[in-house]
Amino acid sequence: MSSPIPQSPDPSSHVQALAAMGVQRRYRRGALLIQEGETGDTLYIVLQGRLRAFLGDGQGRELTLGVYGPGEYVGEMSLDGGPRSANVEAMEPSTCAVITRDVLLDYIARQPAFALELMSRLIRRARLATESARNVALIDVYGRLVRFLNQLALDPNAQGERVVGERLTHQAMAQHLACSREMVSRLLRDLETGGYIAVRDRWIWLLKPLPARW
Protein backbone atom coordinates (compact mmCIF):
# COMPACT_ATOMS: atom_id res chain seq x y z
CA MET A 1 0.00 0.00 0.00
CA SER A 2 1.06 3.62 0.26
CA SER A 3 2.82 3.85 3.57
CA PRO A 4 3.75 1.79 6.62
CA ILE A 5 1.82 2.14 9.81
CA PRO A 6 3.25 5.39 11.18
CA GLN A 7 5.16 5.52 14.41
CA SER A 8 3.63 8.16 16.64
CA PRO A 9 5.81 11.28 16.90
CA ASP A 10 6.49 13.12 20.11
CA PRO A 11 3.54 15.47 20.65
CA SER A 12 4.29 19.12 19.98
CA SER A 13 3.91 21.68 22.74
CA HIS A 14 0.83 22.98 20.91
CA VAL A 15 -0.81 19.57 20.87
CA GLN A 16 -0.04 19.10 24.56
CA ALA A 17 -1.48 22.51 25.41
CA LEU A 18 -4.57 21.87 23.31
CA ALA A 19 -5.08 18.45 24.87
CA ALA A 20 -5.13 20.05 28.31
CA MET A 21 -8.16 22.09 27.19
CA GLY A 22 -10.19 19.07 26.16
CA VAL A 23 -12.36 16.54 27.90
CA GLN A 24 -10.78 13.13 28.37
CA ARG A 25 -12.83 10.20 27.13
CA ARG A 26 -12.09 6.49 27.04
CA TYR A 27 -13.08 4.22 24.16
CA ARG A 28 -13.24 0.45 24.05
CA ARG A 29 -11.63 -1.48 21.23
CA GLY A 30 -13.78 -1.26 18.11
CA ALA A 31 -15.66 1.86 19.23
CA LEU A 32 -16.51 4.21 16.36
CA LEU A 33 -15.47 7.77 17.23
CA ILE A 34 -16.21 9.31 13.84
CA GLN A 35 -18.59 8.08 11.15
CA GLU A 36 -18.11 9.01 7.52
CA GLY A 37 -20.74 11.46 6.28
CA GLU A 38 -21.91 12.68 9.66
CA THR A 39 -21.54 16.29 10.73
CA GLY A 40 -19.02 16.74 13.49
CA ASP A 41 -17.24 19.58 15.24
CA THR A 42 -14.69 17.84 17.45
CA LEU A 43 -10.99 17.05 17.25
CA TYR A 44 -9.63 13.93 18.96
CA ILE A 45 -6.10 13.99 20.37
CA VAL A 46 -4.81 10.50 21.18
CA LEU A 47 -3.42 10.22 24.70
CA GLN A 48 -3.29 6.43 24.94
CA GLY A 49 -4.00 3.63 22.49
CA ARG A 50 -4.37 3.77 18.71
CA LEU A 51 -7.03 4.96 16.30
CA ARG A 52 -7.62 3.83 12.72
CA ALA A 53 -9.06 6.05 9.99
CA PHE A 54 -10.71 4.10 7.19
CA LEU A 55 -13.21 4.11 4.35
CA GLY A 56 -15.86 1.40 3.91
CA ASP A 57 -18.16 0.43 1.07
CA GLY A 58 -20.99 -0.89 3.26
CA GLN A 59 -20.31 -4.47 2.13
CA GLY A 60 -17.52 -5.27 4.55
CA ARG A 61 -14.64 -4.02 2.40
CA GLU A 62 -12.46 -1.34 3.97
CA LEU A 63 -9.42 0.74 3.13
CA THR A 64 -7.23 1.90 6.01
CA LEU A 65 -6.08 5.49 5.55
CA GLY A 66 -3.88 5.73 8.61
CA VAL A 67 -3.20 4.58 12.16
CA TYR A 68 -2.61 7.22 14.83
CA GLY A 69 -1.07 6.87 18.27
CA PRO A 70 -0.31 9.12 21.25
CA GLY A 71 0.45 12.70 20.30
CA GLU A 72 -1.46 12.53 17.01
CA TYR A 73 -4.94 13.78 16.28
CA VAL A 74 -7.88 13.09 13.98
CA GLY A 75 -10.97 15.04 13.05
CA GLU A 76 -9.23 18.22 11.94
CA MET A 77 -11.53 18.34 8.89
CA SER A 78 -14.18 19.59 11.31
CA LEU A 79 -12.67 23.04 10.89
CA ASP A 80 -14.85 23.72 7.84
CA GLY A 81 -18.05 22.46 9.45
CA GLY A 82 -18.61 19.95 6.64
CA PRO A 83 -19.38 16.22 6.83
CA ARG A 84 -16.76 13.76 8.04
CA SER A 85 -14.64 12.37 5.22
CA ALA A 86 -13.78 9.01 6.84
CA ASN A 87 -14.54 6.66 9.73
CA VAL A 88 -12.34 6.51 12.81
CA GLU A 89 -12.35 3.61 15.27
CA ALA A 90 -10.34 2.60 18.32
CA MET A 91 -7.98 -0.26 17.47
CA GLU A 92 -7.46 -0.97 21.16
CA PRO A 93 -8.69 0.56 24.42
CA SER A 94 -7.87 4.24 23.93
CA THR A 95 -8.06 7.57 25.72
CA CYS A 96 -8.50 10.83 23.82
CA ALA A 97 -8.76 14.50 24.63
CA VAL A 98 -11.86 15.73 22.83
CA ILE A 99 -11.60 19.32 21.60
CA THR A 100 -14.60 21.27 20.30
CA ARG A 101 -14.35 23.34 17.13
CA ASP A 102 -14.79 26.57 19.10
CA VAL A 103 -11.90 25.73 21.42
CA LEU A 104 -9.71 24.77 18.47
CA LEU A 105 -10.46 27.98 16.56
CA ASP A 106 -9.85 30.08 19.68
CA TYR A 107 -6.50 28.37 20.22
CA ILE A 108 -5.46 28.96 16.61
CA ALA A 109 -6.38 32.65 16.96
CA ARG A 110 -4.16 32.94 20.04
CA GLN A 111 -1.39 30.68 18.72
CA PRO A 112 -1.12 31.28 14.95
CA ALA A 113 2.00 29.13 14.76
CA PHE A 114 -0.23 26.12 15.37
CA ALA A 115 -2.10 26.94 12.16
CA LEU A 116 1.12 26.25 10.23
CA GLU A 117 1.61 22.97 12.09
CA LEU A 118 -1.98 21.98 11.35
CA MET A 119 -1.61 22.95 7.69
CA SER A 120 1.57 20.89 7.37
CA ARG A 121 -0.22 17.85 8.86
CA LEU A 122 -3.14 18.27 6.45
CA ILE A 123 -0.80 18.51 3.46
CA ARG A 124 1.07 15.38 4.54
CA ARG A 125 -2.15 13.42 4.96
CA ALA A 126 -3.44 14.65 1.60
CA ARG A 127 -0.27 13.42 -0.09
CA LEU A 128 -0.60 10.02 1.57
CA ALA A 129 -4.23 9.80 0.45
CA THR A 130 -3.22 10.66 -3.11
CA GLU A 131 -0.51 8.00 -3.06
CA SER A 132 -2.99 5.45 -1.70
CA ALA A 133 -5.45 6.21 -4.49
CA ARG A 134 -2.70 5.95 -7.11
CA ASN A 135 -1.49 2.61 -5.77
CA VAL A 136 -4.97 1.10 -5.63
CA ALA A 137 -5.68 2.26 -9.17
CA LEU A 138 -2.36 1.43 -10.82
CA ILE A 139 -0.69 -1.38 -8.84
CA ASP A 140 -2.07 -4.90 -8.52
CA VAL A 141 -2.69 -6.50 -5.13
CA TYR A 142 0.57 -8.45 -5.13
CA GLY A 143 2.55 -5.32 -5.95
CA ARG A 144 0.82 -3.45 -3.12
CA LEU A 145 1.59 -6.32 -0.73
CA VAL A 146 5.29 -6.30 -1.65
CA ARG A 147 5.51 -2.55 -1.15
CA PHE A 148 3.66 -2.77 2.17
CA LEU A 149 5.89 -5.54 3.56
CA ASN A 150 9.08 -3.83 2.41
CA GLN A 151 8.05 -0.55 4.00
CA LEU A 152 7.30 -2.20 7.35
CA ALA A 153 10.36 -4.47 7.38
CA LEU A 154 13.18 -3.60 9.77
CA ASP A 155 16.91 -3.75 9.04
CA PRO A 156 18.26 -7.22 8.18
CA ASN A 157 19.82 -9.49 10.79
CA ALA A 158 23.13 -11.32 10.39
CA GLN A 159 21.43 -13.84 8.08
CA GLY A 160 20.02 -11.10 5.87
CA GLU A 161 16.46 -11.73 7.08
CA ARG A 162 14.13 -8.83 7.81
CA VAL A 163 11.23 -8.96 10.22
CA VAL A 164 8.06 -7.02 9.49
CA GLY A 165 7.85 -4.50 12.31
CA GLU A 166 4.13 -4.91 13.03
CA ARG A 167 2.18 -8.01 14.02
CA LEU A 168 -0.74 -7.78 11.63
CA THR A 169 -3.66 -10.08 11.02
CA HIS A 170 -4.53 -10.96 7.45
CA GLN A 171 -7.68 -8.89 7.84
CA ALA A 172 -5.71 -5.82 8.93
CA MET A 173 -3.37 -6.24 5.96
CA ALA A 174 -6.33 -6.57 3.61
CA GLN A 175 -7.70 -3.29 4.96
CA HIS A 176 -4.42 -1.57 4.14
CA LEU A 177 -4.26 -3.13 0.67
CA ALA A 178 -7.91 -2.65 -0.31
CA CYS A 179 -8.45 -6.33 -1.06
CA SER A 180 -10.01 -9.39 0.54
CA ARG A 181 -8.55 -11.27 3.48
CA GLU A 182 -8.63 -14.43 1.36
CA MET A 183 -6.40 -12.78 -1.23
CA VAL A 184 -3.85 -11.79 1.40
CA SER A 185 -3.87 -15.29 2.89
CA ARG A 186 -3.33 -16.89 -0.51
CA LEU A 187 -0.46 -14.60 -1.49
CA LEU A 188 1.31 -15.02 1.86
CA ARG A 189 0.87 -18.79 1.69
CA ASP A 190 2.37 -18.85 -1.81
CA LEU A 191 5.32 -16.71 -0.73
CA GLU A 192 5.90 -18.97 2.27
CA THR A 193 5.77 -22.08 0.08
CA GLY A 194 8.26 -20.44 -2.29
CA GLY A 195 10.71 -19.80 0.55
CA TYR A 196 10.44 -16.02 0.38
CA ILE A 197 8.87 -15.49 3.80
CA ALA A 198 8.48 -17.36 7.08
CA VAL A 199 6.03 -16.85 9.93
CA ARG A 200 7.59 -17.24 13.38
CA ASP A 201 5.47 -16.64 16.49
CA ARG A 202 3.05 -14.68 14.29
CA TRP A 203 5.84 -12.39 13.05
CA ILE A 204 6.42 -12.31 9.28
CA TRP A 205 10.06 -12.60 8.22
CA LEU A 206 11.31 -11.70 4.75
CA LEU A 207 13.95 -14.32 4.05
CA LYS A 208 15.09 -12.90 0.72
CA PRO A 209 14.03 -10.16 -1.70
CA LEU A 210 10.44 -10.60 -2.79
CA PRO A 211 9.95 -11.06 -6.54
CA ALA A 212 8.62 -8.03 -8.39
CA ARG A 213 5.85 -10.10 -9.95
CA TRP A 214 4.00 -13.24 -8.89
mmCIF file of C-alpha atoms in Angstrom:
data_model
loop_
_atom_site.group_PDB
_atom_site.id
_atom_site.type_symbol
_atom_site.label_atom_id
_atom_site.label_comp_id
_atom_site.label_asym_id
_atom_site.label_seq_id
_atom_site.Cartn_x
_atom_site.Cartn_y
_atom_site.Cartn_z
ATOM 1 C CA MET A 1 0.000 0.000 0.000
ATOM 2 C CA SER A 2 1.062 3.617 0.258
ATOM 3 C CA SER A 3 2.818 3.851 3.571
ATOM 4 C CA PRO A 4 3.747 1.787 6.619
ATOM 5 C CA ILE A 5 1.818 2.141 9.812
ATOM 6 C CA PRO A 6 3.249 5.388 11.178
ATOM 7 C CA GLN A 7 5.160 5.524 14.406
ATOM 8 C CA SER A 8 3.631 8.162 16.645
ATOM 9 C CA PRO A 9 5.807 11.277 16.899
ATOM 10 C CA ASP A 10 6.487 13.121 20.109
ATOM 11 C CA PRO A 11 3.543 15.468 20.648
ATOM 12 C CA SER A 12 4.291 19.124 19.975
ATOM 13 C CA SER A 13 3.912 21.683 22.738
ATOM 14 C CA HIS A 14 0.833 22.981 20.908
ATOM 15 C CA VAL A 15 -0.814 19.568 20.869
ATOM 16 C CA GLN A 16 -0.036 19.100 24.562
ATOM 17 C CA ALA A 17 -1.483 22.506 25.409
ATOM 18 C CA LEU A 18 -4.567 21.873 23.309
ATOM 19 C CA ALA A 19 -5.084 18.446 24.870
ATOM 20 C CA ALA A 20 -5.135 20.049 28.312
ATOM 21 C CA MET A 21 -8.163 22.086 27.192
ATOM 22 C CA GLY A 22 -10.186 19.071 26.161
ATOM 23 C CA VAL A 23 -12.362 16.543 27.896
ATOM 24 C CA GLN A 24 -10.776 13.125 28.368
ATOM 25 C CA ARG A 25 -12.834 10.198 27.127
ATOM 26 C CA ARG A 26 -12.091 6.492 27.037
ATOM 27 C CA TYR A 27 -13.080 4.223 24.163
ATOM 28 C CA ARG A 28 -13.236 0.451 24.047
ATOM 29 C CA ARG A 29 -11.633 -1.476 21.233
ATOM 30 C CA GLY A 30 -13.783 -1.257 18.106
ATOM 31 C CA ALA A 31 -15.660 1.858 19.234
ATOM 32 C CA LEU A 32 -16.510 4.209 16.357
ATOM 33 C CA LEU A 33 -15.471 7.765 17.227
ATOM 34 C CA ILE A 34 -16.205 9.310 13.837
ATOM 35 C CA GLN A 35 -18.587 8.083 11.149
ATOM 36 C CA GLU A 36 -18.111 9.013 7.517
ATOM 37 C CA GLY A 37 -20.739 11.460 6.276
ATOM 38 C CA GLU A 38 -21.908 12.675 9.657
ATOM 39 C CA THR A 39 -21.541 16.292 10.726
ATOM 40 C CA GLY A 40 -19.016 16.739 13.495
ATOM 41 C CA ASP A 41 -17.241 19.583 15.239
ATOM 42 C CA THR A 42 -14.693 17.838 17.449
ATOM 43 C CA LEU A 43 -10.994 17.053 17.254
ATOM 44 C CA TYR A 44 -9.630 13.929 18.956
ATOM 45 C CA ILE A 45 -6.095 13.987 20.367
ATOM 46 C CA VAL A 46 -4.814 10.499 21.180
ATOM 47 C CA LEU A 47 -3.425 10.223 24.703
ATOM 48 C CA GLN A 48 -3.285 6.428 24.940
ATOM 49 C CA GLY A 49 -4.001 3.634 22.494
ATOM 50 C CA ARG A 50 -4.365 3.770 18.710
ATOM 51 C CA LEU A 51 -7.035 4.960 16.304
ATOM 52 C CA ARG A 52 -7.624 3.827 12.722
ATOM 53 C CA ALA A 53 -9.057 6.046 9.992
ATOM 54 C CA PHE A 54 -10.706 4.100 7.189
ATOM 55 C CA LEU A 55 -13.214 4.108 4.348
ATOM 56 C CA GLY A 56 -15.860 1.398 3.908
ATOM 57 C CA ASP A 57 -18.162 0.427 1.073
ATOM 58 C CA GLY A 58 -20.994 -0.886 3.257
ATOM 59 C CA GLN A 59 -20.310 -4.465 2.128
ATOM 60 C CA GLY A 60 -17.521 -5.274 4.552
ATOM 61 C CA ARG A 61 -14.643 -4.018 2.402
ATOM 62 C CA GLU A 62 -12.457 -1.344 3.974
ATOM 63 C CA LEU A 63 -9.419 0.740 3.128
ATOM 64 C CA THR A 64 -7.228 1.903 6.006
ATOM 65 C CA LEU A 65 -6.083 5.489 5.555
ATOM 66 C CA GLY A 66 -3.877 5.728 8.613
ATOM 67 C CA VAL A 67 -3.198 4.579 12.156
ATOM 68 C CA TYR A 68 -2.614 7.215 14.826
ATOM 69 C CA GLY A 69 -1.072 6.870 18.270
ATOM 70 C CA PRO A 70 -0.307 9.118 21.250
ATOM 71 C CA GLY A 71 0.451 12.704 20.301
ATOM 72 C CA GLU A 72 -1.455 12.533 17.012
ATOM 73 C CA TYR A 73 -4.942 13.778 16.282
ATOM 74 C CA VAL A 74 -7.878 13.089 13.984
ATOM 75 C CA GLY A 75 -10.970 15.041 13.047
ATOM 76 C CA GLU A 76 -9.230 18.218 11.937
ATOM 77 C CA MET A 77 -11.525 18.339 8.889
ATOM 78 C CA SER A 78 -14.184 19.586 11.310
ATOM 79 C CA LEU A 79 -12.675 23.042 10.894
ATOM 80 C CA ASP A 80 -14.852 23.725 7.839
ATOM 81 C CA GLY A 81 -18.053 22.455 9.450
ATOM 82 C CA GLY A 82 -18.613 19.948 6.642
ATOM 83 C CA PRO A 83 -19.379 16.216 6.827
ATOM 84 C CA ARG A 84 -16.764 13.761 8.043
ATOM 85 C CA SER A 85 -14.641 12.370 5.220
ATOM 86 C CA ALA A 86 -13.776 9.005 6.840
ATOM 87 C CA ASN A 87 -14.541 6.659 9.732
ATOM 88 C CA VAL A 88 -12.340 6.514 12.807
ATOM 89 C CA GLU A 89 -12.348 3.607 15.271
ATOM 90 C CA ALA A 90 -10.337 2.604 18.315
ATOM 91 C CA MET A 91 -7.981 -0.263 17.468
ATOM 92 C CA GLU A 92 -7.464 -0.965 21.164
ATOM 93 C CA PRO A 93 -8.694 0.565 24.417
ATOM 94 C CA SER A 94 -7.873 4.241 23.931
ATOM 95 C CA THR A 95 -8.063 7.573 25.724
ATOM 96 C CA CYS A 96 -8.501 10.829 23.816
ATOM 97 C CA ALA A 97 -8.757 14.502 24.632
ATOM 98 C CA VAL A 98 -11.861 15.728 22.827
ATOM 99 C CA ILE A 99 -11.603 19.318 21.601
ATOM 100 C CA THR A 100 -14.597 21.272 20.298
ATOM 101 C CA ARG A 101 -14.346 23.337 17.128
ATOM 102 C CA ASP A 102 -14.795 26.572 19.101
ATOM 103 C CA VAL A 103 -11.900 25.727 21.423
ATOM 104 C CA LEU A 104 -9.712 24.766 18.468
ATOM 105 C CA LEU A 105 -10.461 27.985 16.562
ATOM 106 C CA ASP A 106 -9.854 30.079 19.678
ATOM 107 C CA TYR A 107 -6.496 28.371 20.225
ATOM 108 C CA ILE A 108 -5.463 28.961 16.610
ATOM 109 C CA ALA A 109 -6.384 32.655 16.957
ATOM 110 C CA ARG A 110 -4.156 32.940 20.038
ATOM 111 C CA GLN A 111 -1.391 30.683 18.719
ATOM 112 C CA PRO A 112 -1.120 31.283 14.946
ATOM 113 C CA ALA A 113 2.003 29.126 14.762
ATOM 114 C CA PHE A 114 -0.228 26.117 15.369
ATOM 115 C CA ALA A 115 -2.096 26.937 12.157
ATOM 116 C CA LEU A 116 1.120 26.252 10.231
ATOM 117 C CA GLU A 117 1.609 22.967 12.087
ATOM 118 C CA LEU A 118 -1.977 21.980 11.347
ATOM 119 C CA MET A 119 -1.610 22.948 7.688
ATOM 120 C CA SER A 120 1.566 20.888 7.372
ATOM 121 C CA ARG A 121 -0.224 17.853 8.859
ATOM 122 C CA LEU A 122 -3.139 18.270 6.454
ATOM 123 C CA ILE A 123 -0.803 18.506 3.458
ATOM 124 C CA ARG A 124 1.074 15.380 4.536
ATOM 125 C CA ARG A 125 -2.148 13.420 4.956
ATOM 126 C CA ALA A 126 -3.445 14.652 1.597
ATOM 127 C CA ARG A 127 -0.269 13.419 -0.086
ATOM 128 C CA LEU A 128 -0.605 10.017 1.569
ATOM 129 C CA ALA A 129 -4.233 9.795 0.451
ATOM 130 C CA THR A 130 -3.223 10.665 -3.114
ATOM 131 C CA GLU A 131 -0.506 8.001 -3.063
ATOM 132 C CA SER A 132 -2.987 5.455 -1.701
ATOM 133 C CA ALA A 133 -5.447 6.205 -4.491
ATOM 134 C CA ARG A 134 -2.704 5.945 -7.106
ATOM 135 C CA ASN A 135 -1.491 2.606 -5.770
ATOM 136 C CA VAL A 136 -4.968 1.100 -5.626
ATOM 137 C CA ALA A 137 -5.678 2.259 -9.166
ATOM 138 C CA LEU A 138 -2.364 1.427 -10.822
ATOM 139 C CA ILE A 139 -0.693 -1.378 -8.843
ATOM 140 C CA ASP A 140 -2.068 -4.902 -8.520
ATOM 141 C CA VAL A 141 -2.689 -6.505 -5.132
ATOM 142 C CA TYR A 142 0.574 -8.454 -5.126
ATOM 143 C CA GLY A 143 2.548 -5.320 -5.945
ATOM 144 C CA ARG A 144 0.822 -3.445 -3.119
ATOM 145 C CA LEU A 145 1.586 -6.317 -0.731
ATOM 146 C CA VAL A 146 5.286 -6.297 -1.650
ATOM 147 C CA ARG A 147 5.511 -2.550 -1.148
ATOM 148 C CA PHE A 148 3.664 -2.773 2.165
ATOM 149 C CA LEU A 149 5.893 -5.535 3.563
ATOM 150 C CA ASN A 150 9.085 -3.834 2.415
ATOM 151 C CA GLN A 151 8.054 -0.548 4.003
ATOM 152 C CA LEU A 152 7.299 -2.198 7.348
ATOM 153 C CA ALA A 153 10.361 -4.466 7.380
ATOM 154 C CA LEU A 154 13.181 -3.603 9.767
ATOM 155 C CA ASP A 155 16.915 -3.750 9.037
ATOM 156 C CA PRO A 156 18.265 -7.223 8.180
ATOM 157 C CA ASN A 157 19.817 -9.485 10.794
ATOM 158 C CA ALA A 158 23.127 -11.320 10.388
ATOM 159 C CA GLN A 159 21.434 -13.842 8.078
ATOM 160 C CA GLY A 160 20.021 -11.101 5.868
ATOM 161 C CA GLU A 161 16.464 -11.731 7.080
ATOM 162 C CA ARG A 162 14.130 -8.830 7.807
ATOM 163 C CA VAL A 163 11.227 -8.960 10.218
ATOM 164 C CA VAL A 164 8.060 -7.016 9.490
ATOM 165 C CA GLY A 165 7.849 -4.498 12.311
ATOM 166 C CA GLU A 166 4.125 -4.909 13.027
ATOM 167 C CA ARG A 167 2.179 -8.009 14.016
ATOM 168 C CA LEU A 168 -0.742 -7.782 11.626
ATOM 169 C CA THR A 169 -3.661 -10.079 11.023
ATOM 170 C CA HIS A 170 -4.529 -10.965 7.447
ATOM 171 C CA GLN A 171 -7.680 -8.888 7.842
ATOM 172 C CA ALA A 172 -5.709 -5.824 8.926
ATOM 173 C CA MET A 173 -3.371 -6.241 5.963
ATOM 174 C CA ALA A 174 -6.333 -6.567 3.614
ATOM 175 C CA GLN A 175 -7.702 -3.290 4.964
ATOM 176 C CA HIS A 176 -4.418 -1.572 4.141
ATOM 177 C CA LEU A 177 -4.262 -3.128 0.671
ATOM 178 C CA ALA A 178 -7.911 -2.647 -0.311
ATOM 179 C CA CYS A 179 -8.449 -6.326 -1.062
ATOM 180 C CA SER A 180 -10.010 -9.390 0.539
ATOM 181 C CA ARG A 181 -8.548 -11.267 3.483
ATOM 182 C CA GLU A 182 -8.628 -14.431 1.363
ATOM 183 C CA MET A 183 -6.404 -12.783 -1.233
ATOM 184 C CA VAL A 184 -3.845 -11.788 1.397
ATOM 185 C CA SER A 185 -3.875 -15.289 2.889
ATOM 186 C CA ARG A 186 -3.331 -16.891 -0.506
ATOM 187 C CA LEU A 187 -0.460 -14.597 -1.486
ATOM 188 C CA LEU A 188 1.310 -15.025 1.857
ATOM 189 C CA ARG A 189 0.866 -18.786 1.690
ATOM 190 C CA ASP A 190 2.365 -18.853 -1.813
ATOM 191 C CA LEU A 191 5.319 -16.712 -0.732
ATOM 192 C CA GLU A 192 5.905 -18.970 2.273
ATOM 193 C CA THR A 193 5.772 -22.078 0.075
ATOM 194 C CA GLY A 194 8.261 -20.437 -2.293
ATOM 195 C CA GLY A 195 10.706 -19.799 0.551
ATOM 196 C CA TYR A 196 10.445 -16.017 0.384
ATOM 197 C CA ILE A 197 8.870 -15.491 3.797
ATOM 198 C CA ALA A 198 8.478 -17.360 7.077
ATOM 199 C CA VAL A 199 6.030 -16.853 9.935
ATOM 200 C CA ARG A 200 7.589 -17.240 13.385
ATOM 201 C CA ASP A 201 5.472 -16.640 16.488
ATOM 202 C CA ARG A 202 3.053 -14.679 14.289
ATOM 203 C CA TRP A 203 5.839 -12.391 13.047
ATOM 204 C CA ILE A 204 6.424 -12.306 9.285
ATOM 205 C CA TRP A 205 10.063 -12.602 8.216
ATOM 206 C CA LEU A 206 11.311 -11.704 4.751
ATOM 207 C CA LEU A 207 13.946 -14.320 4.048
ATOM 208 C CA LYS A 208 15.094 -12.904 0.721
ATOM 209 C CA PRO A 209 14.033 -10.156 -1.698
ATOM 210 C CA LEU A 210 10.438 -10.599 -2.793
ATOM 211 C CA PRO A 211 9.946 -11.058 -6.539
ATOM 212 C CA ALA A 212 8.618 -8.030 -8.388
ATOM 213 C CA ARG A 213 5.854 -10.102 -9.954
ATOM 214 C CA TRP A 214 4.004 -13.237 -8.889
#
